[in-house]
PDB file of C-alpha atoms in Angstrom:
ATOM      1  CA  MET A   1     108.717 107.962  80.784  1.00  0.00           C
ATOM      2  CA  ASP A   2     108.869 105.351  77.869  1.00  0.00           C
ATOM      3  CA  ASP A   3     106.774 107.189  75.578  1.00  0.00           C
ATOM      4  CA  GLU A   4     109.144 110.480  75.918  1.00  0.00           C
ATOM      5  CA  VAL A   5     111.817 108.376  75.031  1.00  0.00           C
ATOM      6  CA  LEU A   6     110.111 107.113  72.204  1.00  0.00           C
ATOM      7  CA  ARG A   7     109.107 110.477  70.905  1.00  0.00           C
ATOM      8  CA  ALA A   8     112.613 111.766  71.407  1.00  0.00           C
ATOM      9  CA  TRP A   9     114.131 108.697  69.154  1.00  0.00           C
ATOM     10  CA  ARG A  10     111.450 109.715  66.393  1.00  0.00           C
ATOM     11  CA  ALA A  11     112.494 113.167  66.473  1.00  0.00           C
ATOM     12  CA  ALA A  12     116.104 112.350  66.420  1.00  0.00           C
ATOM     13  CA  GLU A  13     115.741 109.617  63.374  1.00  0.00           C
ATOM     14  CA  ARG A  14     114.083 112.406  61.287  1.00  0.00           C
ATOM     15  CA  GLU A  15     117.124 114.701  61.703  1.00  0.00           C
ATOM     16  CA  PRO A  16     119.214 115.296  58.450  1.00  0.00           C
ATOM     17  CA  GLY A  17     121.884 112.816  58.128  1.00  0.00           C
ATOM     18  CA  ALA A  18     120.801 110.270  61.086  1.00  0.00           C
ATOM     19  CA  VAL A  19     121.863 106.873  60.772  1.00  0.00           C
ATOM     20  CA  LEU A  20     120.693 103.632  62.514  1.00  0.00           C
ATOM     21  CA  LEU A  21     123.450 101.394  64.375  1.00  0.00           C
ATOM     22  CA  ASP A  22     121.935  98.036  64.691  1.00  0.00           C
ATOM     23  CA  GLY A  23     123.625  95.894  67.321  1.00  0.00           C
ATOM     24  CA  PHE A  24     126.460  96.315  69.619  1.00  0.00           C
ATOM     25  CA  HIS A  25     129.426  96.208  67.503  1.00  0.00           C
ATOM     26  CA  PRO A  26     128.410  99.196  65.105  1.00  0.00           C
ATOM     27  CA  LEU A  27     127.758 101.303  67.967  1.00  0.00           C
ATOM     28  CA  LYS A  28     131.063  99.998  69.580  1.00  0.00           C
ATOM     29  CA  HIS A  29     133.072 101.175  66.149  1.00  0.00           C
ATOM     30  CA  ALA A  30     130.943 104.581  65.928  1.00  0.00           C
ATOM     31  CA  LEU A  31     131.896 105.605  69.580  1.00  0.00           C
ATOM     32  CA  ARG A  32     135.662 104.393  69.135  1.00  0.00           C
ATOM     33  CA  PHE A  33     136.058 106.327  66.287  1.00  0.00           C
ATOM     34  CA  GLY A  34     134.599 109.588  67.069  1.00  0.00           C
ATOM     35  CA  GLY A  35     131.115 108.985  65.705  1.00  0.00           C
ATOM     36  CA  ASP A  36     128.506 111.636  66.521  1.00  0.00           C
ATOM     37  CA  VAL A  37     126.432 109.088  68.187  1.00  0.00           C
ATOM     38  CA  ARG A  38     123.290 110.873  69.955  1.00  0.00           C
ATOM     39  CA  ARG A  39     120.695 108.188  71.202  1.00  0.00           C
ATOM     40  CA  VAL A  40     121.319 104.838  72.502  1.00  0.00           C
ATOM     41  CA  LEU A  41     118.394 102.261  73.546  1.00  0.00           C
ATOM     42  CA  THR A  42     118.572  98.947  75.258  1.00  0.00           C
ATOM     43  CA  ALA A  43     116.622  96.245  76.496  1.00  0.00           C
ATOM     44  CA  ASP A  44     119.107  95.448  79.240  1.00  0.00           C
ATOM     45  CA  ARG A  45     121.324  98.412  80.313  1.00  0.00           C
ATOM     46  CA  ALA A  46     123.403  96.392  82.730  1.00  0.00           C
ATOM     47  CA  ALA A  47     123.885  93.553  80.165  1.00  0.00           C
ATOM     48  CA  LEU A  48     125.143  96.130  77.517  1.00  0.00           C
ATOM     49  CA  LEU A  49     127.388  97.961  80.232  1.00  0.00           C
ATOM     50  CA  ALA A  50     128.836  94.388  81.038  1.00  0.00           C
ATOM     51  CA  LEU A  51     129.303  93.418  77.180  1.00  0.00           C
ATOM     52  CA  ALA A  52     130.982  96.807  76.672  1.00  0.00           C
ATOM     53  CA  GLY A  53     133.186  95.862  79.708  1.00  0.00           C
ATOM     54  CA  GLU A  54     134.238  92.636  78.549  1.00  0.00           C
ATOM     55  CA  LEU A  55     134.664  93.626  74.806  1.00  0.00           C
ATOM     56  CA  ALA A  56     135.489  97.285  74.535  1.00  0.00           C
ATOM     57  CA  PRO A  57     136.203  99.024  77.738  1.00  0.00           C
ATOM     58  CA  ASP A  58     137.265 101.997  75.897  1.00  0.00           C
ATOM     59  CA  VAL A  59     133.838 102.762  75.043  1.00  0.00           C
ATOM     60  CA  ALA A  60     132.111 101.691  78.275  1.00  0.00           C
ATOM     61  CA  PRO A  61     132.009 105.520  79.687  1.00  0.00           C
ATOM     62  CA  ALA A  62     130.413 106.895  76.633  1.00  0.00           C
ATOM     63  CA  LEU A  63     127.879 103.821  76.752  1.00  0.00           C
ATOM     64  CA  ASP A  64     127.180 104.659  80.385  1.00  0.00           C
ATOM     65  CA  ALA A  65     126.402 108.081  79.619  1.00  0.00           C
ATOM     66  CA  LEU A  66     124.268 107.508  76.780  1.00  0.00           C
ATOM     67  CA  ALA A  67     122.389 104.185  77.281  1.00  0.00           C
ATOM     68  CA  VAL A  68     118.698 104.398  78.210  1.00  0.00           C
ATOM     69  CA  GLU A  69     116.897 101.268  79.014  1.00  0.00           C
ATOM     70  CA  LEU A  70     113.339 100.453  77.199  1.00  0.00           C
ATOM     71  CA  PRO A  71     111.072  97.625  77.604  1.00  0.00           C
ATOM     72  CA  GLU A  72     112.077  94.960  74.700  1.00  0.00           C
ATOM     73  CA  ASP A  73     108.296  95.031  73.268  1.00  0.00           C
ATOM     74  CA  ARG A  74     108.671  98.976  73.147  1.00  0.00           C
ATOM     75  CA  LEU A  75     112.108  98.546  71.569  1.00  0.00           C
ATOM     76  CA  ARG A  76     110.823  96.210  68.723  1.00  0.00           C
ATOM     77  CA  THR A  77     108.615  98.875  67.709  1.00  0.00           C
ATOM     78  CA  LEU A  78     111.850 100.690  66.500  1.00  0.00           C
ATOM     79  CA  ALA A  79     113.576  97.767  65.566  1.00  0.00           C
ATOM     80  CA  PRO A  80     111.241  94.895  64.827  1.00  0.00           C
ATOM     81  CA  ARG A  81     114.548  92.460  63.835  1.00  0.00           C
ATOM     82  CA  LEU A  82     116.032  93.351  67.343  1.00  0.00           C
ATOM     83  CA  HIS A  83     119.883  92.428  67.280  1.00  0.00           C
ATOM     84  CA  PRO A  84     120.644  89.825  69.807  1.00  0.00           C
ATOM     85  CA  THR A  85     122.806  92.226  71.570  1.00  0.00           C
ATOM     86  CA  GLY A  86     119.436  94.072  72.243  1.00  0.00           C
ATOM     87  CA  VAL A  87     120.696  97.602  71.616  1.00  0.00           C
ATOM     88  CA  VAL A  88     120.093 100.335  68.710  1.00  0.00           C
ATOM     89  CA  ALA A  89     121.625 103.687  68.445  1.00  0.00           C
ATOM     90  CA  LEU A  90     121.217 106.449  66.150  1.00  0.00           C
ATOM     91  CA  ALA A  91     124.348 108.451  65.134  1.00  0.00           C
ATOM     92  CA  ALA A  92     124.818 111.426  62.606  1.00  0.00           C
ATOM     93  CA  ARG A  93     126.875 110.412  59.547  1.00  0.00           C
ATOM     94  CA  PRO A  94     130.043 112.600  58.874  1.00  0.00           C
ATOM     95  CA  SER A  95     129.246 115.620  56.606  1.00  0.00           C
ATOM     96  CA  VAL A  96     129.644 115.292  52.900  1.00  0.00           C
ATOM     97  CA  GLY A  97     132.494 117.895  53.236  1.00  0.00           C
ATOM     98  CA  ALA A  98     134.536 116.429  55.708  1.00  0.00           C
ATOM     99  CA  ASN A  99     134.495 113.338  53.677  1.00  0.00           C
ATOM    100  CA  LEU A 100     135.263 114.818  50.361  1.00  0.00           C
ATOM    101  CA  ALA A 101     138.139 116.790  52.191  1.00  0.00           C
ATOM    102  CA  ALA A 102     139.581 113.684  53.575  1.00  0.00           C
ATOM    103  CA  LEU A 103     139.277 111.811  50.045  1.00  0.00           C
ATOM    104  CA  ALA A 104     140.935 114.916  48.365  1.00  0.00           C
ATOM    105  CA  ARG A 105     143.550 115.226  50.753  1.00  0.00           C
ATOM    106  CA  ARG A 106     147.188 114.951  49.150  1.00  0.00           C
ATOM    107  CA  PRO A 107     149.455 113.397  49.553  1.00  0.00           C
ATOM    108  CA  ARG A 108     147.296 110.545  50.348  1.00  0.00           C
ATOM    109  CA  PRO A 109     148.833 107.749  52.543  1.00  0.00           C
ATOM    110  CA  ALA A 110     146.382 104.867  51.335  1.00  0.00           C
ATOM    111  CA  PRO A 111     144.415 104.118  48.434  1.00  0.00           C
ATOM    112  CA  VAL A 112     140.773 104.986  47.751  1.00  0.00           C
ATOM    113  CA  VAL A 113     138.552 102.066  46.967  1.00  0.00           C
ATOM    114  CA  LEU A 114     135.811 102.833  44.073  1.00  0.00           C
ATOM    115  CA  LEU A 115     132.784 100.565  43.896  1.00  0.00           C
ATOM    116  CA  GLU A 116     131.279 100.920  40.469  1.00  0.00           C
ATOM    117  CA  ASN A 117     127.461 100.491  40.697  1.00  0.00           C
ATOM    118  CA  PRO A 118     127.306  97.902  43.361  1.00  0.00           C
ATOM    119  CA  ARG A 119     124.073  96.160  43.791  1.00  0.00           C
ATOM    120  CA  ASN A 120     124.615  93.989  47.375  1.00  0.00           C
ATOM    121  CA  LEU A 121     124.122  95.676  50.551  1.00  0.00           C
ATOM    122  CA  GLY A 122     125.934  93.278  52.375  1.00  0.00           C
ATOM    123  CA  ASN A 123     128.910  93.191  49.943  1.00  0.00           C
ATOM    124  CA  VAL A 124     129.457  96.970  50.280  1.00  0.00           C
ATOM    125  CA  GLY A 125     129.394  96.685  54.021  1.00  0.00           C
ATOM    126  CA  ALA A 126     132.014  93.955  54.120  1.00  0.00           C
ATOM    127  CA  VAL A 127     134.158  96.208  51.456  1.00  0.00           C
ATOM    128  CA  ILE A 128     134.061  99.364  54.043  1.00  0.00           C
ATOM    129  CA  ARG A 129     134.915  96.892  57.032  1.00  0.00           C
ATOM    130  CA  LEU A 130     138.101  95.599  54.726  1.00  0.00           C
ATOM    131  CA  ALA A 131     138.942  99.199  53.973  1.00  0.00           C
ATOM    132  CA  ALA A 132     139.049 100.415  57.439  1.00  0.00           C
ATOM    133  CA  GLY A 133     141.188  97.313  58.638  1.00  0.00           C
ATOM    134  CA  PHE A 134     143.821  98.178  55.870  1.00  0.00           C
ATOM    135  CA  GLY A 135     143.537 101.507  56.577  1.00  0.00           C
ATOM    136  CA  ALA A 136     142.451 102.784  53.396  1.00  0.00           C
ATOM    137  CA  THR A 137     141.548 106.514  52.980  1.00  0.00           C
ATOM    138  CA  GLY A 138     137.865 105.798  51.804  1.00  0.00           C
ATOM    139  CA  VAL A 139     135.228 104.115  49.955  1.00  0.00           C
ATOM    140  CA  VAL A 140     133.347 105.713  47.341  1.00  0.00           C
ATOM    141  CA  THR A 141     130.321 104.282  45.429  1.00  0.00           C
ATOM    142  CA  THR A 142     128.661 105.152  42.274  1.00  0.00           C
ATOM    143  CA  GLY A 143     125.033 104.522  41.273  1.00  0.00           C
ATOM    144  CA  ASP A 144     121.848 104.407  43.431  1.00  0.00           C
ATOM    145  CA  LEU A 145     122.779 102.281  46.278  1.00  0.00           C
ATOM    146  CA  ASP A 146     123.112 104.246  49.577  1.00  0.00           C
ATOM    147  CA  PRO A 147     126.337 103.191  51.241  1.00  0.00           C
ATOM    148  CA  TRP A 148     125.026 104.434  54.430  1.00  0.00           C
ATOM    149  CA  HIS A 149     121.978 102.189  54.208  1.00  0.00           C
ATOM    150  CA  PRO A 150     121.357 100.626  57.782  1.00  0.00           C
ATOM    151  CA  THR A 151     122.096  96.909  56.238  1.00  0.00           C
ATOM    152  CA  VAL A 152     125.677  98.342  54.755  1.00  0.00           C
ATOM    153  CA  LEU A 153     126.296  99.573  58.290  1.00  0.00           C
ATOM    154  CA  ARG A 154     125.483  96.250  59.880  1.00  0.00           C
ATOM    155  CA  GLY A 155     127.991  94.561  57.247  1.00  0.00           C
ATOM    156  CA  SER A 156     130.847  96.849  58.034  1.00  0.00           C
ATOM    157  CA  ALA A 157     130.263  96.464  61.728  1.00  0.00           C
ATOM    158  CA  GLY A 158     129.802 100.431  61.742  1.00  0.00           C
ATOM    159  CA  LEU A 159     133.565 100.885  60.509  1.00  0.00           C
ATOM    160  CA  HIS A 160     132.261 103.711  58.479  1.00  0.00           C
ATOM    161  CA  PHE A 161     133.321 105.793  60.812  1.00  0.00           C
ATOM    162  CA  ALA A 162     136.727 104.727  60.573  1.00  0.00           C
ATOM    163  CA  THR A 163     137.097 105.882  57.041  1.00  0.00           C
ATOM    164  CA  ALA A 164     135.666 107.974  54.477  1.00  0.00           C
ATOM    165  CA  VAL A 165     132.412 106.581  52.802  1.00  0.00           C
ATOM    166  CA  GLU A 166     130.730 108.685  50.118  1.00  0.00           C
ATOM    167  CA  ARG A 167     128.559 108.146  46.984  1.00  0.00           C
ATOM    168  CA  LEU A 168     130.002 110.165  43.919  1.00  0.00           C
ATOM    169  CA  VAL A 169     129.690 110.089  40.223  1.00  0.00           C
ATOM    170  CA  LEU A 170     132.680 109.531  38.091  1.00  0.00           C
ATOM    171  CA  PRO A 171     133.580 113.112  37.239  1.00  0.00           C
ATOM    172  CA  GLU A 172     133.726 114.076  41.152  1.00  0.00           C
ATOM    173  CA  LEU A 173     136.418 111.257  41.808  1.00  0.00           C
ATOM    174  CA  PRO A 174     139.564 112.333  43.867  1.00  0.00           C
ATOM    175  CA  ALA A 175     142.561 113.176  42.059  1.00  0.00           C
ATOM    176  CA  GLY A 176     145.082 110.074  41.636  1.00  0.00           C
ATOM    177  CA  PRO A 177     146.018 107.451  39.429  1.00  0.00           C
ATOM    178  CA  LEU A 178     143.169 105.053  38.720  1.00  0.00           C
ATOM    179  CA  TYR A 179     143.814 101.509  38.639  1.00  0.00           C
ATOM    180  CA  VAL A 180     140.597  99.551  37.332  1.00  0.00           C
ATOM    181  CA  LEU A 181     140.266  95.820  38.025  1.00  0.00           C
ATOM    182  CA  ASP A 182     139.494  94.065  34.575  1.00  0.00           C
ATOM    183  CA  PRO A 183     140.243  90.623  32.938  1.00  0.00           C
ATOM    184  CA  GLU A 184     141.829  92.191  29.954  1.00  0.00           C
ATOM    185  CA  GLY A 185     144.482  94.118  32.375  1.00  0.00           C
ATOM    186  CA  ALA A 186     148.018  93.319  33.168  1.00  0.00           C
ATOM    187  CA  ASP A 187     148.607  90.728  36.000  1.00  0.00           C
ATOM    188  CA  ILE A 188     148.576  92.304  39.281  1.00  0.00           C
ATOM    189  CA  ARG A 189     151.550  90.434  40.302  1.00  0.00           C
ATOM    190  CA  THR A 190     153.516  92.821  37.750  1.00  0.00           C
ATOM    191  CA  LEU A 191     152.389  96.214  39.092  1.00  0.00           C
ATOM    192  CA  PRO A 192     152.541  97.683  42.478  1.00  0.00           C
ATOM    193  CA  PHE A 193     149.935 100.075  43.537  1.00  0.00           C
ATOM    194  CA  PRO A 194     151.035 103.475  44.850  1.00  0.00           C
ATOM    195  CA  ASP A 195     149.535 105.208  47.865  1.00  0.00           C
ATOM    196  CA  ASP A 196     147.720 107.567  46.064  1.00  0.00           C
ATOM    197  CA  ALA A 197     145.848 105.021  43.892  1.00  0.00           C
ATOM    198  CA  LEU A 198     142.055 104.876  43.316  1.00  0.00           C
ATOM    199  CA  LEU A 199     141.477 100.811  43.119  1.00  0.00           C
ATOM    200  CA  ALA A 200     138.304 100.587  40.982  1.00  0.00           C
ATOM    201  CA  PHE A 201     135.857  97.508  40.672  1.00  0.00           C
ATOM    202  CA  GLY A 202     132.929  96.666  39.023  1.00  0.00           C
ATOM    203  CA  THR A 203     130.172  94.299  39.869  1.00  0.00           C
ATOM    204  CA  GLU A 204     130.624  90.401  39.743  1.00  0.00           C
ATOM    205  CA  ARG A 205     128.183  89.927  36.813  1.00  0.00           C
ATOM    206  CA  HIS A 206     129.013  92.856  34.530  1.00  0.00           C
ATOM    207  CA  GLY A 207     132.407  94.280  35.655  1.00  0.00           C
ATOM    208  CA  VAL A 208     133.160  97.802  34.995  1.00  0.00           C
ATOM    209  CA  SER A 209     131.706 100.334  32.612  1.00  0.00           C
ATOM    210  CA  ALA A 210     133.290 101.271  29.327  1.00  0.00           C
ATOM    211  CA  GLU A 211     133.322 104.849  30.646  1.00  0.00           C
ATOM    212  CA  LEU A 212     135.267 103.669  33.560  1.00  0.00           C
ATOM    213  CA  LYS A 213     137.616 101.558  31.622  1.00  0.00           C
ATOM    214  CA  ALA A 214     138.379 104.663  29.458  1.00  0.00           C
ATOM    215  CA  ARG A 215     139.175 106.589  32.258  1.00  0.00           C
ATOM    216  CA  ALA A 216     141.794 104.266  33.788  1.00  0.00           C
ATOM    217  CA  ASP A 217     145.554 104.634  33.886  1.00  0.00           C
ATOM    218  CA  HIS A 218     145.994 100.930  34.409  1.00  0.00           C
ATOM    219  CA  LEU A 219     144.126  97.907  33.808  1.00  0.00           C
ATOM    220  CA  VAL A 220     144.431  95.194  36.339  1.00  0.00           C
ATOM    221  CA  SER A 221     143.430  91.604  36.529  1.00  0.00           C
ATOM    222  CA  VAL A 222     143.983  88.937  39.077  1.00  0.00           C
ATOM    223  CA  PRO A 223     144.786  85.504  37.646  1.00  0.00           C
ATOM    224  CA  MET A 224     141.779  82.848  37.949  1.00  0.00           C
ATOM    225  CA  GLN A 225     141.389  78.999  37.018  1.00  0.00           C
ATOM    226  CA  PRO A 226     139.966  78.214  33.838  1.00  0.00           C
ATOM    227  CA  GLY A 227     136.297  78.111  34.014  1.00  0.00           C
ATOM    228  CA  VAL A 228     135.734  80.389  37.095  1.00  0.00           C
ATOM    229  CA  SER A 229     133.750  83.314  36.029  1.00  0.00           C
ATOM    230  CA  SER A 230     134.539  85.854  38.797  1.00  0.00           C
ATOM    231  CA  PHE A 231     135.788  86.647  42.354  1.00  0.00           C
ATOM    232  CA  ASN A 232     133.230  87.993  45.013  1.00  0.00           C
ATOM    233  CA  LEU A 233     133.404  91.787  45.290  1.00  0.00           C
ATOM    234  CA  ALA A 234     134.686  91.805  48.816  1.00  0.00           C
ATOM    235  CA  THR A 235     137.369  89.018  48.067  1.00  0.00           C
ATOM    236  CA  SER A 236     138.683  91.112  45.022  1.00  0.00           C
ATOM    237  CA  VAL A 237     138.836  94.303  46.993  1.00  0.00           C
ATOM    238  CA  ALA A 238     140.791  92.331  49.884  1.00  0.00           C
ATOM    239  CA  MET A 239     143.243  90.942  47.263  1.00  0.00           C
ATOM    240  CA  GLY A 240     143.784  94.605  45.916  1.00  0.00           C
ATOM    241  CA  LEU A 241     144.230  96.088  49.281  1.00  0.00           C
ATOM    242  CA  PHE A 242     146.781  93.314  50.445  1.00  0.00           C
ATOM    243  CA  HIS A 243     148.730  93.697  47.186  1.00  0.00           C
ATOM    244  CA  TRP A 244     149.159  97.329  48.065  1.00  0.00           C
ATOM    245  CA  MET A 245     149.877  96.584  51.531  1.00  0.00           C
ATOM    246  CA  SER A 246     152.186  93.911  50.770  1.00  0.00           C
ATOM    247  CA  SER A 247     154.585  96.133  48.714  1.00  0.00           C
ATOM    248  CA  LYS A 248     155.018  98.767  51.709  1.00  0.00           C
ATOM    249  CA  PRO A 249     157.880  98.247  53.909  1.00  0.00           C
ATOM    250  CA  ARG A 250     157.298  96.909  57.383  1.00  0.00           C
ATOM    251  CA  GLY A 251     157.290  99.007  60.579  1.00  0.00           C
TER     252      GLY A 251
END
C-alpha cells in the first residue's frame, strides 16, 4: 500500500504545472483560495485533522477527503526536511492564461507589484504574502528566478493562490501607469498611487534597470535617513502597498 502511494505521488509530481506545498499553512491557503490540490501526505492524519479543526475549520472537510497517512520514514524520502506539521502536498499552479487574464483585467481594482530580476527566494515569497494581504491584483517577476519555486511558496505561506503570480519579460507587462521606486524619484508622500498602477521594485543592491526607468510614468522615492543605503525588498513593497491603501476611503 505504501509503495502504491509513493508511486502515485511520483507520477503526480511529474505532471506539468505541479508545485510542492511544504507544511500546513501553504496547504491551508491553497485549499482556502480554490487551488487544485491533488495529493496530500501526512505522517499523522489524526493530528493533521485536529490542527485543521483548530486553525482552519473551513478546509477540514477537504483535508479529510485528501489526506493519506504515510510512515514518517517513507515521507522523508519525498521531503527530507519535513515541515514540523508533518504534511506535504502537490497542487497544480494556475494556468498562465488565467493569471495573464487576471493581470490584464480592466478596470483594475488594485495595483500589480512588479519585481525586476529578484534574487532572494524568501523575499519573493514575503512579497507575495504581502500582496495577498493587501489585495493586490498580482505579483509579476522578471529574470531567472521561478516565483513558484517551493521555497517561494513556503515564504508566501501558499498565498500564491490568493493572487496572480507570473514571470514575464518587460514588453509583456500588463497595461497601466508604471510607478518605479527609485532614489531619484519624487517623494512618495506627494504622489498617490491609482488602483490600476504597476508598482515596480528593483533589487536592494542594484535598484531598477535603466530600461525599466525609461518605461516609467513616474519615479517615486521613499525617504531614508542619511547613510542608510536601502530598505529590504519586502519592506519597500509593504510601504508602497500601504501608501496605495491609505489613500482609499474606508468601508
